[in-house]
Amino acid sequence: MPRAKLAISIPETMWINDVSQSHPETTFEVVSALAGERTGIALIELQTADPLPVITDMADRADIVDFDLLWKGESSALLHVETTSPSILQPVLQSGIPIEMPFTVRNGEATWTVTAASARFSEFGRLLDELGIEYTLEYVHEIGHTRADDLLTERQREVLLAALERGYYATPREATLTDVASDLDISKATCSEILHRAEGSVIRWFADEHAGVARARLVSDTDTR
């Protein structure tokens, strides 16, 4: 089954294009979203040095009809947003291709990862073209599903691989957490949190697999007695 990653240029008619380009250093992580014909609802996490200017700009927009700040930290914030502007998710809904959540938006560009049957991809591309949404296909490849595919989110894989390539896990360590965060253009706190979650998932998976092997050996030893 094909799995593809796309860089989507968000149309100017959509509020998140304007706000994200006004704050190009901010990452908007869309945790969940619902899209209708006239409204869109999303749970969005901001990752930036100071969320307050971004929050202020969003709260002042006429096309954002409902806006709730759920929590705010030093370099991140979680927002519930309802908007009357067209939803960037329309081609996803119309083509029936599920998009992996969360996905990110930065400086007018969204990064999507989608997995679907081959027949649906041509319809997906046609709808993007019909709506005038420009995109770049970063990769497409066939996948075979394993349990390991469910371990990490796309963002966690990205940060974990960046840390690995940078030498963060080398012995002796070749890069600091600050180095990795700087390479990814995110805060040190955000980088630490993402890596901690990813490491926890990998460790739990390893422990479960190890326990499974141990149980299998115990059963095998018992059967041969």
PDB file of C-alpha atoms in Angstrom:
ATOM      1  CA  MET A   1       0.000   0.000   0.000  1.00  0.00           C
ATOM      2  CA  PRO A   2       1.472   3.413  -0.942  1.00  0.00           C
ATOM      3  CA  ARG A   3       2.469   5.872   1.747  1.00  0.00           C
ATOM      4  CA  ALA A   4       3.236   9.443   0.700  1.00  0.00           C
ATOM      5  CA  LYS A   5       4.526  12.630   2.300  1.00  0.00           C
ATOM      6  CA  LEU A   6       3.501  15.946   0.767  1.00  0.00           C
ATOM      7  CA  ALA A   7       4.369  19.595   1.353  1.00  0.00           C
ATOM      8  CA  ILE A   8       1.128  21.539   0.834  1.00  0.00           C
ATOM      9  CA  SER A   9       1.119  25.261  -0.002  1.00  0.00           C
ATOM     10  CA  ILE A  10      -1.844  26.626   1.943  1.00  0.00           C
ATOM     11  CA  PRO A  11      -4.091  28.946  -0.147  1.00  0.00           C
ATOM     12  CA  GLU A  12      -4.169  32.615   0.843  1.00  0.00           C
ATOM     13  CA  THR A  13      -7.913  32.411   1.597  1.00  0.00           C
ATOM     14  CA  MET A  14      -7.230  30.245   4.647  1.00  0.00           C
ATOM     15  CA  TRP A  15      -6.512  31.966   7.960  1.00  0.00           C
ATOM     16  CA  ILE A  16      -3.639  29.703   8.908  1.00  0.00           C
ATOM     17  CA  ASN A  17      -1.715  30.759   5.813  1.00  0.00           C
ATOM     18  CA  ASP A  18      -1.785  34.405   6.905  1.00  0.00           C
ATOM     19  CA  VAL A  19      -1.073  33.761  10.587  1.00  0.00           C
ATOM     20  CA  SER A  20       1.703  31.220   9.988  1.00  0.00           C
ATOM     21  CA  GLN A  21       3.460  33.523   7.512  1.00  0.00           C
ATOM     22  CA  SER A  22       3.169  36.413   9.965  1.00  0.00           C
ATOM     23  CA  HIS A  23       4.941  34.183  12.523  1.00  0.00           C
ATOM     24  CA  PRO A  24       7.311  32.067  10.393  1.00  0.00           C
ATOM     25  CA  GLU A  25       9.218  30.800  13.429  1.00  0.00           C
ATOM     26  CA  THR A  26       6.079  29.136  14.847  1.00  0.00           C
ATOM     27  CA  THR A  27       5.082  25.521  14.260  1.00  0.00           C
ATOM     28  CA  PHE A  28       1.340  24.883  14.260  1.00  0.00           C
ATOM     29  CA  GLU A  29       0.756  21.220  15.089  1.00  0.00           C
ATOM     30  CA  VAL A  30      -2.790  20.202  14.177  1.00  0.00           C
ATOM     31  CA  VAL A  31      -3.568  17.539  16.761  1.00  0.00           C
ATOM     32  CA  SER A  32      -7.102  16.831  15.512  1.00  0.00           C
ATOM     33  CA  ALA A  33      -9.520  18.442  13.091  1.00  0.00           C
ATOM     34  CA  LEU A  34     -13.086  18.302  11.767  1.00  0.00           C
ATOM     35  CA  ALA A  35     -14.034  19.949   8.497  1.00  0.00           C
ATOM     36  CA  GLY A  36     -17.451  20.814   7.091  1.00  0.00           C
ATOM     37  CA  GLU A  37     -18.507  22.708   3.981  1.00  0.00           C
ATOM     38  CA  ARG A  38     -18.579  26.073   5.750  1.00  0.00           C
ATOM     39  CA  THR A  39     -16.676  25.645   9.019  1.00  0.00           C
ATOM     40  CA  GLY A  40     -13.630  23.910  10.371  1.00  0.00           C
ATOM     41  CA  ILE A  41     -12.767  22.929  13.940  1.00  0.00           C
ATOM     42  CA  ALA A  42      -9.260  22.060  15.078  1.00  0.00           C
ATOM     43  CA  LEU A  43      -7.163  21.403  18.148  1.00  0.00           C
ATOM     44  CA  ILE A  44      -3.830  23.125  17.515  1.00  0.00           C
ATOM     45  CA  GLU A  45      -0.613  23.137  19.519  1.00  0.00           C
ATOM     46  CA  LEU A  46       1.684  26.114  19.014  1.00  0.00           C
ATOM     47  CA  GLN A  47       5.429  25.566  19.336  1.00  0.00           C
ATOM     48  CA  THR A  48       7.319  28.845  19.423  1.00  0.00           C
ATOM     49  CA  ALA A  49       9.581  30.971  21.595  1.00  0.00           C
ATOM     50  CA  ASP A  50       6.639  33.102  22.768  1.00  0.00           C
ATOM     51  CA  PRO A  51       3.071  31.938  21.982  1.00  0.00           C
ATOM     52  CA  LEU A  52       1.385  35.163  23.134  1.00  0.00           C
ATOM     53  CA  PRO A  53       1.788  37.263  19.914  1.00  0.00           C
ATOM     54  CA  VAL A  54       0.460  34.346  17.831  1.00  0.00           C
ATOM     55  CA  ILE A  55      -2.491  33.834  20.185  1.00  0.00           C
ATOM     56  CA  THR A  56      -3.290  37.552  20.041  1.00  0.00           C
ATOM     57  CA  ASP A  57      -3.293  37.582  16.220  1.00  0.00           C
ATOM     58  CA  MET A  58      -5.552  34.532  16.073  1.00  0.00           C
ATOM     59  CA  ALA A  59      -7.997  35.939  18.636  1.00  0.00           C
ATOM     60  CA  ASP A  60      -8.368  39.149  16.582  1.00  0.00           C
ATOM     61  CA  ARG A  61      -9.326  37.422  13.311  1.00  0.00           C
ATOM     62  CA  ALA A  62     -12.938  37.794  12.146  1.00  0.00           C
ATOM     63  CA  ASP A  63     -12.932  34.401  10.414  1.00  0.00           C
ATOM     64  CA  ILE A  64     -12.104  32.617  13.679  1.00  0.00           C
ATOM     65  CA  VAL A  65     -15.564  32.480  15.274  1.00  0.00           C
ATOM     66  CA  ASP A  66     -14.717  30.429  18.360  1.00  0.00           C
ATOM     67  CA  PHE A  67     -11.377  30.450  20.135  1.00  0.00           C
ATOM     68  CA  ASP A  68     -10.363  28.843  23.432  1.00  0.00           C
ATOM     69  CA  LEU A  69      -6.923  28.788  25.018  1.00  0.00           C
ATOM     70  CA  LEU A  70      -6.785  25.389  26.754  1.00  0.00           C
ATOM     71  CA  TRP A  71      -3.324  25.768  28.237  1.00  0.00           C
ATOM     72  CA  LYS A  72      -0.181  27.819  27.762  1.00  0.00           C
ATOM     73  CA  GLY A  73       3.441  27.164  28.645  1.00  0.00           C
ATOM     74  CA  GLU A  74       6.622  29.132  28.117  1.00  0.00           C
ATOM     75  CA  SER A  75       7.128  27.932  24.540  1.00  0.00           C
ATOM     76  CA  SER A  76       3.887  26.151  23.645  1.00  0.00           C
ATOM     77  CA  ALA A  77       0.124  26.483  23.872  1.00  0.00           C
ATOM     78  CA  LEU A  78      -2.923  24.365  23.062  1.00  0.00           C
ATOM     79  CA  LEU A  79      -5.867  26.012  21.300  1.00  0.00           C
ATOM     80  CA  HIS A  80      -9.367  25.020  20.253  1.00  0.00           C
ATOM     81  CA  VAL A  81     -10.243  26.905  17.062  1.00  0.00           C
ATOM     82  CA  GLU A  82     -13.414  27.115  14.985  1.00  0.00           C
ATOM     83  CA  THR A  83     -13.197  29.019  11.709  1.00  0.00           C
ATOM     84  CA  THR A  84     -15.464  30.021   8.829  1.00  0.00           C
ATOM     85  CA  SER A  85     -12.672  30.037   6.254  1.00  0.00           C
ATOM     86  CA  PRO A  86     -12.394  27.048   3.861  1.00  0.00           C
ATOM     87  CA  SER A  87     -10.745  23.951   5.293  1.00  0.00           C
ATOM     88  CA  ILE A  88      -7.431  22.717   3.933  1.00  0.00           C
ATOM     89  CA  LEU A  89      -8.747  19.192   4.636  1.00  0.00           C
ATOM     90  CA  GLN A  90     -11.472  19.277   1.949  1.00  0.00           C
ATOM     91  CA  PRO A  91      -9.479  17.282  -0.661  1.00  0.00           C
ATOM     92  CA  VAL A  92      -8.654  14.703   2.011  1.00  0.00           C
ATOM     93  CA  LEU A  93     -12.312  14.267   2.944  1.00  0.00           C
ATOM     94  CA  GLN A  94     -13.571  14.193  -0.646  1.00  0.00           C
ATOM     95  CA  SER A  95     -11.018  11.629  -1.791  1.00  0.00           C
ATOM     96  CA  GLY A  96     -11.553   9.407   1.245  1.00  0.00           C
ATOM     97  CA  ILE A  97      -7.847   9.329   2.116  1.00  0.00           C
ATOM     98  CA  PRO A  98      -7.117   9.489   5.855  1.00  0.00           C
ATOM     99  CA  ILE A  99      -4.371  11.885   6.859  1.00  0.00           C
ATOM    100  CA  GLU A 100      -2.008  11.049   9.696  1.00  0.00           C
ATOM    101  CA  MET A 101      -2.419  13.203  12.788  1.00  0.00           C
ATOM    102  CA  PRO A 102      -0.854  15.307  14.025  1.00  0.00           C
ATOM    103  CA  PHE A 103       0.341  17.230  10.990  1.00  0.00           C
ATOM    104  CA  THR A 104       2.315  20.455  11.035  1.00  0.00           C
ATOM    105  CA  VAL A 105       1.930  23.864   9.441  1.00  0.00           C
ATOM    106  CA  ARG A 106       4.828  26.299   9.228  1.00  0.00           C
ATOM    107  CA  ASN A 107       5.202  29.541   7.274  1.00  0.00           C
ATOM    108  CA  GLY A 108       2.270  28.885   4.938  1.00  0.00           C
ATOM    109  CA  GLU A 109       3.093  25.224   4.284  1.00  0.00           C
ATOM    110  CA  ALA A 110       1.526  22.066   5.699  1.00  0.00           C
ATOM    111  CA  THR A 111       3.233  18.682   5.851  1.00  0.00           C
ATOM    112  CA  TRP A 112       0.906  15.731   5.288  1.00  0.00           C
ATOM    113  CA  THR A 113       1.528  12.004   5.417  1.00  0.00           C
ATOM    114  CA  VAL A 114      -1.173   9.856   3.835  1.00  0.00           C
ATOM    115  CA  THR A 115      -1.588   6.127   3.281  1.00  0.00           C
ATOM    116  CA  ALA A 116      -4.230   4.671   0.966  1.00  0.00           C
ATOM    117  CA  ALA A 117      -4.941   2.279  -1.868  1.00  0.00           C
ATOM    118  CA  SER A 118      -3.307   3.256  -5.162  1.00  0.00           C
ATOM    119  CA  ALA A 119      -6.645   3.987  -6.848  1.00  0.00           C
ATOM    120  CA  ARG A 120      -7.424   6.811  -4.416  1.00  0.00           C
ATOM    121  CA  PHE A 121      -4.204   8.750  -4.983  1.00  0.00           C
ATOM    122  CA  SER A 122      -5.079   9.904  -8.503  1.00  0.00           C
ATOM    123  CA  GLU A 123      -8.406  11.272  -7.207  1.00  0.00           C
ATOM    124  CA  PHE A 124      -6.566  12.975  -4.362  1.00  0.00           C
ATOM    125  CA  GLY A 125      -4.175  14.695  -6.790  1.00  0.00           C
ATOM    126  CA  ARG A 126      -7.062  15.716  -9.045  1.00  0.00           C
ATOM    127  CA  LEU A 127      -8.893  17.367  -6.141  1.00  0.00           C
ATOM    128  CA  LEU A 128      -5.777  19.260  -5.057  1.00  0.00           C
ATOM    129  CA  ASP A 129      -5.374  20.566  -8.613  1.00  0.00           C
ATOM    130  CA  GLU A 130      -9.086  21.414  -8.880  1.00  0.00           C
ATOM    131  CA  LEU A 131      -8.957  23.461  -5.668  1.00  0.00           C
ATOM    132  CA  GLY A 132      -5.785  25.227  -6.812  1.00  0.00           C
ATOM    133  CA  ILE A 133      -3.706  23.800  -3.972  1.00  0.00           C
ATOM    134  CA  GLU A 134      -0.045  23.549  -4.916  1.00  0.00           C
ATOM    135  CA  TYR A 135       1.965  20.700  -3.458  1.00  0.00           C
ATOM    136  CA  THR A 136       5.307  18.936  -3.632  1.00  0.00           C
ATOM    137  CA  LEU A 137       5.528  15.165  -3.330  1.00  0.00           C
ATOM    138  CA  GLU A 138       8.446  14.536  -0.967  1.00  0.00           C
ATOM    139  CA  TYR A 139       8.273  10.747  -1.219  1.00  0.00           C
ATOM    140  CA  VAL A 140       5.976   7.839  -1.997  1.00  0.00           C
ATOM    141  CA  HIS A 141       6.758   4.213  -1.304  1.00  0.00           C
ATOM    142  CA  GLU A 142       5.080   0.908  -0.630  1.00  0.00           C
ATOM    143  CA  ILE A 143       4.804  -0.183   2.955  1.00  0.00           C
ATOM    144  CA  GLY A 144       4.126  -3.404   4.757  1.00  0.00           C
ATOM    145  CA  HIS A 145       2.541  -2.830   8.136  1.00  0.00           C
ATOM    146  CA  THR A 146       4.337  -4.016  11.265  1.00  0.00           C
ATOM    147  CA  ARG A 147       3.777  -3.261  14.905  1.00  0.00           C
ATOM    148  CA  ALA A 148       6.817  -0.969  14.832  1.00  0.00           C
ATOM    149  CA  ASP A 149       4.964   1.353  12.418  1.00  0.00           C
ATOM    150  CA  ASP A 150       2.559   2.234  15.252  1.00  0.00           C
ATOM    151  CA  LEU A 151       5.256   3.111  17.770  1.00  0.00           C
ATOM    152  CA  LEU A 152       5.915   6.743  16.920  1.00  0.00           C
ATOM    153  CA  THR A 153       4.133   9.675  15.357  1.00  0.00           C
ATOM    154  CA  GLU A 154       5.655  11.217  12.236  1.00  0.00           C
ATOM    155  CA  ARG A 155       6.927  14.114  14.348  1.00  0.00           C
ATOM    156  CA  GLN A 156       8.505  11.771  16.898  1.00  0.00           C
ATOM    157  CA  ARG A 157      10.235   9.801  14.136  1.00  0.00           C
ATOM    158  CA  GLU A 158      11.536  13.031  12.597  1.00  0.00           C
ATOM    159  CA  VAL A 159      13.012  14.324  15.865  1.00  0.00           C
ATOM    160  CA  LEU A 160      14.375  10.935  16.955  1.00  0.00           C
ATOM    161  CA  LEU A 161      16.105  10.349  13.603  1.00  0.00           C
ATOM    162  CA  ALA A 162      17.504  13.899  13.625  1.00  0.00           C
ATOM    163  CA  ALA A 163      18.944  13.297  17.099  1.00  0.00           C
ATOM    164  CA  LEU A 164      20.397   9.960  15.996  1.00  0.00           C
ATOM    165  CA  GLU A 165      22.013  11.421  12.866  1.00  0.00           C
ATOM    166  CA  ARG A 166      23.380  14.403  14.822  1.00  0.00           C
ATOM    167  CA  GLY A 167      25.151  12.086  17.266  1.00  0.00           C
ATOM    168  CA  TYR A 168      22.981  12.753  20.304  1.00  0.00           C
ATOM    169  CA  TYR A 169      22.934   9.023  21.094  1.00  0.00           C
ATOM    170  CA  ALA A 170      26.594   8.400  20.248  1.00  0.00           C
ATOM    171  CA  THR A 171      29.112   7.358  22.914  1.00  0.00           C
ATOM    172  CA  PRO A 172      30.679   9.729  23.707  1.00  0.00           C
ATOM    173  CA  ARG A 173      27.838  12.091  22.844  1.00  0.00           C
ATOM    174  CA  GLU A 174      28.574  14.227  19.761  1.00  0.00           C
ATOM    175  CA  ALA A 175      25.684  16.688  20.103  1.00  0.00           C
ATOM    176  CA  THR A 176      23.649  18.237  22.895  1.00  0.00           C
ATOM    177  CA  LEU A 177      19.886  18.560  23.154  1.00  0.00           C
ATOM    178  CA  THR A 178      20.343  22.237  22.305  1.00  0.00           C
ATOM    179  CA  ASP A 179      22.168  21.263  19.083  1.00  0.00           C
ATOM    180  CA  VAL A 180      19.342  18.959  18.003  1.00  0.00           C
ATOM    181  CA  ALA A 181      16.671  21.555  18.830  1.00  0.00           C
ATOM    182  CA  SER A 182      18.594  24.202  16.875  1.00  0.00           C
ATOM    183  CA  ASP A 183      18.845  21.928  13.806  1.00  0.00           C
ATOM    184  CA  LEU A 184      15.071  21.385  13.890  1.00  0.00           C
ATOM    185  CA  ASP A 185      14.347  25.051  14.697  1.00  0.00           C
ATOM    186  CA  ILE A 186      12.299  24.170  17.786  1.00  0.00           C
ATOM    187  CA  SER A 187      12.736  25.010  21.458  1.00  0.00           C
ATOM    188  CA  LYS A 188      14.905  22.859  23.701  1.00  0.00           C
ATOM    189  CA  ALA A 189      11.882  22.105  25.911  1.00  0.00           C
ATOM    190  CA  THR A 190       9.799  20.934  22.939  1.00  0.00           C
ATOM    191  CA  CYS A 191      12.654  18.813  21.622  1.00  0.00           C
ATOM    192  CA  SER A 192      13.149  17.225  25.031  1.00  0.00           C
ATOM    193  CA  GLU A 193       9.442  16.424  25.403  1.00  0.00           C
ATOM    194  CA  ILE A 194       9.160  14.853  21.931  1.00  0.00           C
ATOM    195  CA  LEU A 195      12.308  12.756  22.445  1.00  0.00           C
ATOM    196  CA  HIS A 196      11.139  11.671  25.906  1.00  0.00           C
ATOM    197  CA  ARG A 197       7.823  10.433  24.488  1.00  0.00           C
ATOM    198  CA  ALA A 198       9.538   8.687  21.581  1.00  0.00           C
ATOM    199  CA  GLU A 199      12.111   7.040  23.830  1.00  0.00           C
ATOM    200  CA  GLY A 200       9.379   5.901  26.189  1.00  0.00           C
ATOM    201  CA  SER A 201       7.447   4.269  23.333  1.00  0.00           C
ATOM    202  CA  VAL A 202      10.556   2.502  22.026  1.00  0.00           C
ATOM    203  CA  ILE A 203      11.537   1.265  25.494  1.00  0.00           C
ATOM    204  CA  ARG A 204       8.011  -0.019  26.215  1.00  0.00           C
ATOM    205  CA  TRP A 205       7.979  -1.791  22.841  1.00  0.00           C
ATOM    206  CA  PHE A 206      11.364  -3.368  23.568  1.00  0.00           C
ATOM    207  CA  ALA A 207      10.222  -4.489  27.024  1.00  0.00           C
ATOM    208  CA  ASP A 208       7.033  -6.008  25.595  1.00  0.00           C
ATOM    209  CA  GLU A 209       8.967  -7.807  22.855  1.00  0.00           C
ATOM    210  CA  HIS A 210      11.554  -9.057  25.349  1.00  0.00           C
ATOM    211  CA  ALA A 211       8.815 -10.291  27.671  1.00  0.00           C
ATOM    212  CA  GLY A 212       7.142 -12.044  24.741  1.00  0.00           C
ATOM    213  CA  VAL A 213      10.368 -13.831  23.795  1.00  0.00           C
ATOM    214  CA  ALA A 214      10.926 -14.841  27.416  1.00  0.00           C
ATOM    215  CA  ARG A 215       7.396 -16.253  27.661  1.00  0.00           C
ATOM    216  CA  ALA A 216       7.884 -18.176  24.392  1.00  0.00           C
ATOM    217  CA  ARG A 217      11.125 -19.688  25.679  1.00  0.00           C
ATOM    218  CA  LEU A 218       9.447 -20.678  28.945  1.00  0.00           C
ATOM    219  CA  VAL A 219       6.622 -22.419  27.080  1.00  0.00           C
ATOM    220  CA  SER A 220       9.125 -24.158  24.792  1.00  0.00           C
ATOM    221  CA  ASP A 221      11.212 -25.350  27.749  1.00  0.00           C
ATOM    222  CA  THR A 222       8.087 -26.634  29.505  1.00  0.00           C
ATOM    223  CA  ASP A 223       6.913 -28.542  26.415  1.00  0.00           C
ATOM    224  CA  THR A 224      10.260 -30.345  26.078  1.00  0.00           C
ATOM    225  CA  ARG A 225      10.339 -31.599  29.644  1.00  0.00           C
TER     226      ARG A 225
END
